[in-house]
Amino acid sequence: MMRGGGSGCSKDGHCHHSSSELYTFDKSNSIFQEAKSLMPGGVNSPVRAFSGVEGDPIVFDRVKGAYAWDVDGNKYIDYILSWGPAILGHANDNVLAAVKATLEKGTSFGAPGELENILSKLVIEAVPSIEMVRFTNSGTEACMGMLRLARAYTGKEKVIKFDGCYHGHDNSFLVKAGSGVATLGLPDSPGVPSAATADTLVATYNDLSSVEKLLKQNQGEVAAIILEPVVGNSGFIAPDKEFLHGLRRLSNEYNTLLVFDEVMTGFRVAYGGAQEYYGVTPDLTTLGKIIGLLKNLALDFLENLISNKTVIVLLIVGGGLPVGAYGGRRDIMEMVAPSGPVYQAGTLSGNPLAMAAGIQTLSMLKTPGTYERLSSLSSRLVKGIIQAGKDTGHDVCGGHVGGMFGFFFSQGPIRCFSDAKKQDVKKFSRWHRLMLERGVYLAPSAYEAGFMSTAHTEADIDRTIAIAREVMTLL
């Protein structure tokens, strides 16, 4: 509950509090202490442990729209949105209805279902580079399948990634991987054999010369160049448009595949992802999280129930349930078993709940004005917080693309991971806690992006800016 005279929340769940009414977290703290004896670090994904910010994590009770409530009854304006998938807001009523109708027919078939066809058609329609898709059980599994397929198609083994970009926890990608690895200060992960990363080369984001140098040093050996076109796992870092076009040129020149990992940017910065937004067509594309939205629906729904050249696209379509996908040009995808020799399989692949959620979500995202609204809200938030920083004497920089945004306590500009590491992480850590105590839920790491939903309102944004201004006077 909140200190300073009660919860301040009306029956409709709207909370109004002054600067003296700060949240307390007694029940969250108790549950998390128990969790630490049951799970490594008390969590099932490292960044949730708040290792990169002050204090312990809050424990969620429920989510709806742009808001989250913790077990102590505190309400938050949520800018994490389950790490991106909840672009329509949490537990969207239309998506819930689609999932409920499908649930009555069963949760998993282990056999072909028509919903797989319908979602496949929507994805193919949305992303011009895709001619066929294969659903999988997770984003990491999809990345593994994508990399295997790229190597099989090119007959090469080496891959170029970028410092601070994260592509799942497969051994090949856990080299300077940003995200939770950066938050914990781990350059790599113990347990990864040196042989597994021997063919992984690391370049600098927004630096074409670093890429060309590696291509020249490994002439004829590089299967693919993979990156987040807009980085979200080093904090929010936008690309120079010339950089993306330059990567396309280098890929063509050195006969290697270009891969955009759009796990965060797919269907978020534009309906067709970053490749549509920036006008650069990769050979391999990863999309993510939004297509299914099921992760955000699960707790709320169950609670209610109980009471390019060659274009290969990777999708995290389930948003939390064990679902993902990769796809691409027909002749490449026909290399995947059983059509071809590149093996990949999954018991829960294409499960009907994720397919139903994905179909409804993509259909709603096609509504005219959706991405203009997301961009407008993100711009309003970013400009407001940067101005609040300037007015209170703090160096703050940031930016947004569509419904994805981020801030750094730094003069900037931030163009790559080495720039991001120069930010004032200690100040961010304190700022995060003070914002949390006042009802704003931001990513608990200076190395993560933030996300906007269509459920957020101008009033939410203005309140967030006002709280940020207040907090910055306390730093």
Short mmCIF file of C-alpha atoms in Angstrom, two decimals:
data_model
loop_
_atom_site.label_atom_id
_atom_site.label_comp_id
_atom_site.label_asym_id
_atom_site.label_seq_id
_atom_site.Cartn_x
_atom_site.Cartn_y
_atom_site.Cartn_z
CA MET A 1 0.00 0.00 0.00
CA MET A 2 1.03 3.64 -0.15
CA ARG A 3 2.52 5.65 2.67
CA GLY A 4 1.00 9.03 3.46
CA GLY A 5 -2.71 8.49 3.99
CA GLY A 6 -4.05 5.45 2.21
CA SER A 7 -4.12 4.09 -1.29
CA GLY A 8 -5.65 7.10 -3.03
CA CYS A 9 -7.38 4.73 -5.46
CA SER A 10 -11.03 4.94 -6.46
CA LYS A 11 -13.19 1.87 -7.08
CA ASP A 12 -12.49 2.08 -10.79
CA GLY A 13 -8.80 1.55 -10.09
CA HIS A 14 -7.62 5.09 -10.82
CA CYS A 15 -5.02 6.30 -8.33
CA HIS A 16 -4.22 9.90 -7.51
CA HIS A 17 -1.43 10.73 -5.13
CA SER A 18 0.82 13.59 -4.23
CA SER A 19 4.56 13.47 -3.82
CA SER A 20 4.10 12.57 -0.14
CA GLU A 21 2.16 9.42 -0.96
CA LEU A 22 4.80 6.90 -1.95
CA TYR A 23 4.21 3.24 -2.64
CA THR A 24 5.38 0.57 -0.23
CA PHE A 25 6.08 -3.03 -1.19
CA ASP A 26 5.75 -5.23 1.90
CA LYS A 27 3.95 -8.12 0.24
CA SER A 28 6.13 -7.98 -2.89
CA ASN A 29 9.23 -8.07 -0.72
CA SER A 30 7.96 -11.07 1.24
CA ILE A 31 7.07 -13.04 -1.89
CA PHE A 32 10.40 -12.23 -3.54
CA GLN A 33 12.38 -13.31 -0.49
CA GLU A 34 10.64 -16.68 -0.64
CA ALA A 35 11.18 -16.86 -4.40
CA LYS A 36 14.95 -16.54 -3.94
CA SER A 37 14.95 -19.85 -2.07
CA LEU A 38 12.99 -21.54 -4.84
CA MET A 39 14.40 -20.14 -8.12
CA PRO A 40 17.86 -18.87 -9.09
CA GLY A 41 17.85 -15.21 -8.09
CA GLY A 42 14.13 -15.50 -7.36
CA VAL A 43 13.13 -15.13 -11.01
CA ASN A 44 12.79 -17.07 -14.25
CA SER A 45 14.50 -14.41 -16.40
CA PRO A 46 17.47 -12.42 -15.04
CA VAL A 47 16.45 -8.82 -15.78
CA ARG A 48 13.30 -9.24 -13.66
CA ALA A 49 15.46 -9.43 -10.51
CA PHE A 50 16.13 -5.63 -10.58
CA SER A 51 19.88 -6.29 -10.35
CA GLY A 52 20.54 -3.15 -12.38
CA VAL A 53 18.47 -0.77 -10.23
CA GLU A 54 17.81 0.01 -6.58
CA GLY A 55 15.57 -2.23 -4.50
CA ASP A 56 13.85 -5.55 -5.05
CA PRO A 57 11.36 -6.26 -7.84
CA ILE A 58 7.66 -5.77 -7.41
CA VAL A 59 5.44 -8.83 -7.76
CA PHE A 60 2.57 -8.44 -10.22
CA ASP A 61 -1.00 -9.40 -9.42
CA ARG A 62 -2.79 -8.38 -12.62
CA VAL A 63 -2.57 -6.20 -15.72
CA LYS A 64 -5.09 -4.41 -17.93
CA GLY A 65 -4.70 -1.84 -20.67
CA ALA A 66 -1.74 0.46 -19.98
CA TYR A 67 -1.65 -0.46 -16.30
CA ALA A 68 -0.29 -3.05 -13.91
CA TRP A 69 -1.16 -3.76 -10.29
CA ASP A 70 1.18 -5.38 -7.79
CA VAL A 71 0.29 -7.66 -4.88
CA ASP A 72 0.36 -4.66 -2.50
CA GLY A 73 -2.45 -3.01 -4.48
CA ASN A 74 -0.26 -0.37 -6.12
CA LYS A 75 -1.17 0.71 -9.64
CA TYR A 76 1.44 1.59 -12.28
CA ILE A 77 1.54 3.17 -15.70
CA ASP A 78 3.40 0.39 -17.49
CA TYR A 79 6.04 1.16 -20.11
CA ILE A 80 7.51 -2.36 -20.22
CA LEU A 81 4.33 -4.03 -21.50
CA SER A 82 5.69 -7.54 -20.91
CA TRP A 83 8.88 -6.45 -22.72
CA GLY A 84 7.05 -5.26 -25.80
CA PRO A 85 4.24 -7.62 -26.82
CA ALA A 86 1.30 -5.68 -25.33
CA ILE A 87 1.09 -3.13 -28.11
CA LEU A 88 -2.72 -3.08 -27.77
CA GLY A 89 -2.41 -2.83 -24.00
CA HIS A 90 -2.57 -5.73 -21.57
CA ALA A 91 -5.42 -8.24 -21.77
CA ASN A 92 -7.18 -6.59 -24.70
CA ASP A 93 -10.85 -7.59 -24.61
CA ASN A 94 -11.03 -8.56 -28.28
CA VAL A 95 -7.93 -10.71 -28.06
CA LEU A 96 -9.19 -12.32 -24.86
CA ALA A 97 -12.45 -13.21 -26.59
CA ALA A 98 -10.59 -14.81 -29.50
CA VAL A 99 -8.43 -16.84 -27.13
CA LYS A 100 -11.41 -17.92 -25.02
CA ALA A 101 -13.30 -19.17 -28.07
CA THR A 102 -10.25 -21.16 -29.15
CA LEU A 103 -9.56 -22.50 -25.66
CA GLU A 104 -12.93 -24.22 -25.67
CA LYS A 105 -11.61 -26.34 -28.55
CA GLY A 106 -8.35 -27.28 -26.82
CA THR A 107 -4.99 -25.75 -25.91
CA SER A 108 -2.73 -27.80 -28.17
CA PHE A 109 -3.37 -30.25 -30.99
CA GLY A 110 0.04 -31.59 -31.96
CA ALA A 111 -1.50 -31.71 -35.43
CA PRO A 112 -2.25 -29.25 -38.24
CA GLY A 113 -4.87 -26.57 -37.52
CA GLU A 114 -6.52 -24.04 -39.80
CA LEU A 115 -5.51 -21.12 -37.57
CA GLU A 116 -1.90 -21.74 -38.57
CA ASN A 117 -2.87 -21.05 -42.19
CA ILE A 118 -4.74 -17.87 -41.28
CA LEU A 119 -1.91 -16.39 -39.21
CA SER A 120 0.64 -17.40 -41.84
CA LYS A 121 -1.33 -15.51 -44.49
CA LEU A 122 -1.45 -12.39 -42.29
CA VAL A 123 2.30 -12.48 -41.69
CA ILE A 124 3.04 -13.02 -45.38
CA GLU A 125 0.73 -10.14 -46.27
CA ALA A 126 2.35 -7.83 -43.72
CA VAL A 127 5.99 -8.57 -44.52
CA PRO A 128 6.67 -8.63 -48.28
CA SER A 129 9.87 -10.65 -47.79
CA ILE A 130 8.05 -13.71 -46.46
CA GLU A 131 6.71 -16.42 -48.72
CA MET A 132 6.58 -19.29 -46.22
CA VAL A 133 6.75 -19.54 -42.42
CA ARG A 134 7.48 -22.25 -39.86
CA PHE A 135 6.12 -21.87 -36.33
CA THR A 136 8.34 -22.92 -33.43
CA ASN A 137 8.23 -23.00 -29.63
CA SER A 138 10.31 -19.94 -28.67
CA GLY A 139 12.32 -17.02 -30.00
CA THR A 140 15.61 -18.64 -29.11
CA GLU A 141 14.56 -21.82 -30.91
CA ALA A 142 13.58 -19.76 -33.93
CA CYS A 143 16.97 -18.01 -33.90
CA MET A 144 18.67 -21.39 -33.76
CA GLY A 145 16.62 -22.60 -36.71
CA MET A 146 17.28 -19.40 -38.64
CA LEU A 147 21.04 -19.61 -38.11
CA ARG A 148 21.15 -23.28 -39.06
CA LEU A 149 19.15 -22.56 -42.20
CA ALA A 150 21.34 -19.58 -43.15
CA ARG A 151 24.48 -21.67 -42.79
CA ALA A 152 22.97 -24.52 -44.77
CA TYR A 153 21.83 -22.21 -47.54
CA THR A 154 25.14 -20.37 -47.90
CA GLY A 155 27.44 -23.27 -47.11
CA LYS A 156 29.35 -20.94 -44.75
CA GLU A 157 29.74 -21.06 -40.97
CA LYS A 158 30.79 -17.66 -39.64
CA VAL A 159 28.34 -14.96 -38.54
CA ILE A 160 28.83 -11.29 -37.74
CA LYS A 161 26.83 -9.82 -34.83
CA PHE A 162 27.07 -6.44 -33.10
CA ASP A 163 28.31 -5.48 -29.66
CA GLY A 164 25.31 -5.08 -27.35
CA CYS A 165 22.77 -6.81 -29.59
CA TYR A 166 20.88 -9.79 -28.16
CA HIS A 167 19.52 -12.66 -30.24
CA GLY A 168 18.42 -15.24 -27.66
CA HIS A 169 20.51 -17.41 -25.39
CA ASP A 170 21.82 -19.87 -27.96
CA ASN A 171 25.55 -20.46 -27.46
CA SER A 172 26.51 -18.89 -30.79
CA PHE A 173 24.93 -15.54 -29.84
CA LEU A 174 26.13 -15.14 -26.24
CA VAL A 175 29.05 -12.95 -27.19
CA LYS A 176 28.81 -9.29 -26.13
CA ALA A 177 25.07 -9.79 -26.01
CA GLY A 178 23.81 -6.68 -24.20
CA SER A 179 20.45 -6.88 -22.41
CA GLY A 180 20.47 -8.95 -19.23
CA VAL A 181 24.11 -9.89 -19.81
CA ALA A 182 25.05 -6.20 -19.80
CA THR A 183 22.86 -5.54 -16.77
CA LEU A 184 24.68 -8.22 -14.79
CA GLY A 185 28.08 -7.16 -16.07
CA LEU A 186 28.81 -10.52 -17.69
CA PRO A 187 30.86 -10.28 -20.91
CA ASP A 188 29.76 -13.80 -21.86
CA SER A 189 28.05 -16.71 -20.14
CA PRO A 190 29.98 -19.45 -18.34
CA GLY A 191 29.20 -22.86 -19.77
CA VAL A 192 29.44 -21.74 -23.39
CA PRO A 193 32.16 -23.82 -25.10
CA SER A 194 34.80 -21.77 -26.88
CA ALA A 195 34.13 -23.79 -30.01
CA ALA A 196 30.50 -22.61 -30.01
CA THR A 197 31.51 -18.98 -30.42
CA ALA A 198 34.61 -19.44 -32.54
CA ASP A 199 32.64 -18.59 -35.67
CA THR A 200 30.89 -15.55 -34.12
CA LEU A 201 32.51 -12.25 -35.10
CA VAL A 202 31.62 -8.97 -33.34
CA ALA A 203 31.30 -5.59 -35.05
CA THR A 204 30.35 -2.13 -33.76
CA TYR A 205 26.79 -0.91 -34.34
CA ASN A 206 26.51 2.15 -36.62
CA ASP A 207 30.10 1.59 -37.79
CA LEU A 208 30.26 0.23 -41.35
CA SER A 209 34.05 0.15 -41.38
CA SER A 210 34.10 -2.39 -38.54
CA VAL A 211 31.83 -4.66 -40.58
CA GLU A 212 33.80 -4.34 -43.79
CA LYS A 213 37.02 -5.08 -41.92
CA LEU A 214 35.60 -8.38 -40.65
CA LEU A 215 34.25 -9.29 -44.08
CA LYS A 216 37.66 -8.69 -45.66
CA GLN A 217 39.46 -10.67 -42.94
CA ASN A 218 37.04 -13.57 -43.39
CA GLN A 219 36.48 -13.38 -47.14
CA GLY A 220 34.05 -16.04 -48.37
CA GLU A 221 33.42 -17.46 -44.88
CA VAL A 222 30.59 -15.30 -43.48
CA ALA A 223 27.10 -16.79 -43.73
CA ALA A 224 25.21 -13.85 -42.28
CA ILE A 225 25.32 -10.42 -40.68
CA ILE A 226 22.72 -10.20 -37.89
CA LEU A 227 21.64 -7.15 -35.90
CA GLU A 228 18.76 -5.41 -34.20
CA PRO A 229 17.95 -2.70 -36.77
CA VAL A 230 16.84 -0.52 -33.85
CA VAL A 231 18.73 -1.66 -30.77
CA GLY A 232 16.65 -2.37 -27.69
CA ASN A 233 19.06 -4.49 -25.68
CA SER A 234 21.67 -1.80 -25.02
CA GLY A 235 19.01 0.72 -24.19
CA PHE A 236 17.26 2.37 -27.14
CA ILE A 237 19.72 3.11 -29.96
CA ALA A 238 18.48 4.15 -33.40
CA PRO A 239 20.47 3.40 -36.55
CA ASP A 240 21.87 5.84 -39.01
CA LYS A 241 19.82 5.19 -42.13
CA GLU A 242 23.05 5.16 -44.09
CA PHE A 243 24.30 2.38 -41.80
CA LEU A 244 21.45 0.02 -42.69
CA HIS A 245 21.74 0.81 -46.39
CA GLY A 246 25.47 0.28 -46.12
CA LEU A 247 24.98 -3.15 -44.58
CA ARG A 248 22.74 -4.08 -47.49
CA ARG A 249 25.44 -2.99 -49.92
CA LEU A 250 28.18 -4.89 -48.07
CA SER A 251 26.05 -8.03 -47.88
CA ASN A 252 25.55 -7.95 -51.62
CA GLU A 253 29.20 -7.22 -52.29
CA TYR A 254 30.52 -10.03 -50.06
CA ASN A 255 27.75 -12.53 -50.88
CA THR A 256 26.48 -12.91 -47.32
CA LEU A 257 22.97 -12.77 -45.91
CA LEU A 258 21.75 -9.72 -44.01
CA VAL A 259 19.59 -10.50 -40.97
CA PHE A 260 17.41 -8.00 -39.12
CA ASP A 261 16.43 -9.28 -35.69
CA GLU A 262 13.05 -7.58 -35.34
CA VAL A 263 11.96 -9.34 -32.17
CA MET A 264 11.32 -5.89 -30.68
CA THR A 265 10.76 -3.77 -33.78
CA GLY A 266 8.52 -6.09 -35.77
CA PHE A 267 4.95 -4.75 -35.88
CA ARG A 268 6.02 -2.07 -33.36
CA VAL A 269 7.93 0.63 -35.25
CA ALA A 270 5.71 0.01 -38.29
CA TYR A 271 3.33 -2.73 -39.39
CA GLY A 272 6.06 -4.07 -41.66
CA GLY A 273 8.77 -3.57 -39.05
CA ALA A 274 12.03 -1.64 -39.27
CA GLN A 275 12.62 -2.84 -42.81
CA GLU A 276 9.49 -1.00 -43.90
CA TYR A 277 10.27 2.06 -41.76
CA TYR A 278 13.84 2.48 -43.05
CA GLY A 279 13.31 1.11 -46.55
CA VAL A 280 16.03 -1.54 -46.29
CA THR A 281 15.20 -5.13 -47.16
CA PRO A 282 17.32 -7.73 -45.36
CA ASP A 283 17.83 -11.32 -46.39
CA LEU A 284 16.86 -12.62 -42.98
CA THR A 285 14.50 -10.84 -40.62
CA THR A 286 13.47 -11.53 -37.07
CA LEU A 287 10.14 -10.17 -35.88
CA GLY A 288 8.88 -10.53 -32.38
CA LYS A 289 6.56 -10.63 -29.45
CA ILE A 290 3.61 -8.62 -30.71
CA ILE A 291 2.06 -11.13 -33.08
CA GLY A 292 0.75 -13.34 -30.29
CA LEU A 293 0.32 -11.14 -27.22
CA LEU A 294 -0.53 -14.29 -25.27
CA LYS A 295 1.95 -13.75 -22.49
CA ASN A 296 0.10 -10.63 -21.44
CA LEU A 297 -3.27 -12.32 -21.56
CA ALA A 298 -2.47 -15.51 -19.68
CA LEU A 299 -2.72 -14.46 -16.04
CA ASP A 300 -5.71 -12.17 -16.51
CA PHE A 301 -7.53 -14.67 -18.71
CA LEU A 302 -6.92 -17.66 -16.45
CA GLU A 303 -7.99 -15.62 -13.42
CA ASN A 304 -11.28 -14.86 -15.18
CA LEU A 305 -11.63 -18.47 -16.30
CA ILE A 306 -11.12 -19.86 -12.79
CA SER A 307 -13.36 -17.42 -11.02
CA ASN A 308 14.99 -9.86 -49.46
CA LYS A 309 17.77 -11.72 -51.51
CA THR A 310 16.72 -14.68 -49.67
CA VAL A 311 14.36 -13.50 -47.06
CA ILE A 312 14.05 -15.53 -43.88
CA VAL A 313 11.92 -13.98 -41.18
CA LEU A 314 12.05 -14.98 -37.51
CA LEU A 315 8.98 -14.27 -35.45
CA ILE A 316 8.33 -14.52 -31.75
CA VAL A 317 4.66 -14.91 -32.34
CA GLY A 318 3.41 -16.25 -29.04
CA GLY A 319 4.60 -13.38 -26.88
CA GLY A 320 5.23 -15.71 -23.96
CA LEU A 321 3.68 -19.09 -24.59
CA PRO A 322 6.15 -21.48 -26.23
CA VAL A 323 5.66 -20.11 -29.73
CA GLY A 324 7.88 -18.56 -32.39
CA ALA A 325 8.43 -18.81 -36.13
CA TYR A 326 10.85 -18.26 -38.94
CA GLY A 327 10.06 -17.80 -42.59
CA GLY A 328 11.30 -16.55 -45.92
CA ARG A 329 11.55 -17.12 -49.61
CA ARG A 330 9.96 -20.35 -50.74
CA ASP A 331 13.07 -21.99 -52.17
CA ILE A 332 14.99 -21.32 -48.94
CA MET A 333 12.21 -22.47 -46.63
CA GLU A 334 11.84 -25.67 -48.62
CA MET A 335 15.27 -26.61 -47.25
CA VAL A 336 13.55 -27.08 -43.85
CA ALA A 337 12.38 -30.60 -42.94
CA PRO A 338 10.31 -32.38 -44.04
CA SER A 339 10.65 -30.61 -47.39
CA GLY A 340 14.42 -30.53 -47.10
CA PRO A 341 17.39 -31.65 -45.00
CA VAL A 342 17.57 -28.83 -42.41
CA TYR A 343 15.94 -30.38 -39.36
CA GLN A 344 13.74 -28.53 -36.86
CA ALA A 345 10.68 -29.73 -34.92
CA GLY A 346 8.52 -28.81 -31.92
CA THR A 347 5.72 -30.45 -29.96
CA LEU A 348 3.78 -27.23 -29.31
CA SER A 349 4.62 -25.48 -32.57
CA GLY A 350 1.65 -23.56 -33.97
CA ASN A 351 -0.53 -24.12 -30.90
CA PRO A 352 -4.04 -22.75 -31.47
CA LEU A 353 -4.10 -20.29 -28.54
CA ALA A 354 -1.12 -18.33 -29.84
CA MET A 355 -2.44 -18.50 -33.39
CA ALA A 356 -5.81 -17.08 -32.30
CA ALA A 357 -4.19 -14.26 -30.33
CA GLY A 358 -1.90 -13.46 -33.25
CA ILE A 359 -4.72 -13.34 -35.78
CA GLN A 360 -6.75 -10.91 -33.66
CA THR A 361 -3.74 -8.75 -32.79
CA LEU A 362 -2.52 -8.29 -36.36
CA SER A 363 -6.04 -7.60 -37.56
CA MET A 364 -6.42 -4.81 -35.01
CA LEU A 365 -3.01 -3.32 -35.77
CA LYS A 366 -4.16 -2.73 -39.35
CA THR A 367 -6.61 -0.08 -38.09
CA PRO A 368 -5.76 3.26 -39.76
CA GLY A 369 -3.93 5.68 -37.48
CA THR A 370 -2.53 3.02 -35.13
CA TYR A 371 1.14 3.70 -35.75
CA GLU A 372 0.68 7.46 -35.97
CA ARG A 373 -0.83 7.36 -32.47
CA LEU A 374 1.97 5.20 -31.08
CA SER A 375 4.58 7.54 -32.52
CA SER A 376 2.82 10.64 -31.25
CA LEU A 377 2.56 9.30 -27.70
CA SER A 378 6.18 8.14 -27.70
CA SER A 379 7.37 11.50 -29.00
CA ARG A 380 5.39 13.36 -26.34
CA LEU A 381 6.89 11.22 -23.58
CA VAL A 382 10.49 11.42 -24.80
CA LYS A 383 10.42 15.18 -25.39
CA GLY A 384 8.78 15.78 -22.02
CA ILE A 385 11.32 13.76 -20.04
CA ILE A 386 14.31 15.22 -21.87
CA GLN A 387 12.99 18.72 -21.19
CA ALA A 388 12.40 17.86 -17.51
CA GLY A 389 16.00 16.73 -17.30
CA LYS A 390 17.31 19.92 -18.86
CA ASP A 391 15.15 22.08 -16.60
CA THR A 392 16.45 20.34 -13.48
CA GLY A 393 20.11 20.31 -14.49
CA HIS A 394 20.55 16.72 -15.65
CA ASP A 395 22.10 15.46 -18.85
CA VAL A 396 19.38 13.36 -20.49
CA CYS A 397 19.16 12.18 -24.10
CA GLY A 398 16.80 9.77 -25.81
CA GLY A 399 14.66 9.03 -28.80
CA HIS A 400 11.90 6.93 -30.27
CA VAL A 401 10.84 5.10 -33.40
CA GLY A 402 7.14 4.32 -33.56
CA GLY A 403 6.08 2.76 -30.25
CA MET A 404 9.63 2.02 -29.03
CA PHE A 405 11.69 4.53 -27.04
CA GLY A 406 14.45 5.04 -24.50
CA PHE A 407 16.50 7.44 -22.36
CA PHE A 408 20.06 7.75 -21.14
CA PHE A 409 21.48 9.92 -18.37
CA SER A 410 24.12 11.22 -20.75
CA GLN A 411 24.78 14.20 -22.99
CA GLY A 412 24.80 11.81 -25.92
CA PRO A 413 24.63 11.09 -28.71
CA ILE A 414 24.38 7.34 -28.11
CA ARG A 415 25.23 5.49 -31.31
CA CYS A 416 26.55 2.14 -30.07
CA PHE A 417 26.98 0.00 -26.98
CA SER A 418 30.28 1.59 -25.97
CA ASP A 419 28.49 4.96 -25.90
CA ALA A 420 25.68 3.45 -23.81
CA LYS A 421 28.17 2.19 -21.24
CA LYS A 422 29.29 5.79 -20.58
CA GLN A 423 25.86 6.79 -19.21
CA ASP A 424 25.31 7.50 -15.51
CA VAL A 425 23.95 4.08 -14.56
CA LYS A 426 23.94 4.94 -10.85
CA LYS A 427 21.69 7.93 -11.48
CA PHE A 428 19.39 5.82 -13.64
CA SER A 429 19.16 3.24 -10.87
CA ARG A 430 18.03 5.84 -8.35
CA TRP A 431 15.67 7.50 -10.84
CA HIS A 432 14.05 4.16 -11.59
CA ARG A 433 13.27 3.50 -7.93
CA LEU A 434 11.85 6.94 -7.32
CA MET A 435 9.64 6.61 -10.40
CA LEU A 436 8.46 3.18 -9.25
CA GLU A 437 7.50 4.52 -5.82
CA ARG A 438 5.28 7.06 -7.57
CA GLY A 439 3.51 4.67 -9.94
CA VAL A 440 5.61 4.53 -13.13
CA TYR A 441 6.90 1.12 -14.17
CA LEU A 442 9.98 1.39 -16.39
CA ALA A 443 12.45 -1.25 -17.51
CA PRO A 444 14.66 -2.16 -14.51
CA SER A 445 17.88 -1.71 -16.45
CA ALA A 446 19.69 1.14 -18.12
CA TYR A 447 20.25 -1.26 -21.02
CA GLU A 448 16.64 -1.86 -22.06
CA ALA A 449 14.19 0.02 -24.28
CA GLY A 450 10.68 1.12 -23.31
CA PHE A 451 7.40 0.49 -25.11
CA MET A 452 4.16 2.33 -25.80
CA SER A 453 0.69 0.86 -26.36
CA THR A 454 -2.48 2.04 -28.01
CA ALA A 455 -4.09 1.85 -24.56
CA HIS A 456 -1.91 4.66 -23.16
CA THR A 457 -3.50 8.11 -23.06
CA GLU A 458 -2.19 11.64 -23.26
CA ALA A 459 -3.08 11.93 -19.56
CA ASP A 460 -0.83 8.94 -18.79
CA ILE A 461 2.03 10.58 -20.65
CA ASP A 462 1.57 13.97 -18.98
CA ARG A 463 1.38 12.36 -15.54
CA THR A 464 4.56 10.40 -16.25
CA ILE A 465 6.37 13.59 -17.30
CA ALA A 466 5.17 15.40 -14.18
CA ILE A 467 6.42 12.57 -11.96
CA ALA A 468 9.73 12.48 -13.83
CA ARG A 469 10.18 16.20 -13.29
CA GLU A 470 9.47 15.83 -9.58
CA VAL A 471 11.87 12.91 -9.26
CA MET A 472 14.67 14.71 -11.10
CA THR A 473 14.58 17.47 -8.49
CA LEU A 474 15.43 14.77 -5.93
CA LEU A 475 18.41 13.25 -7.74
#
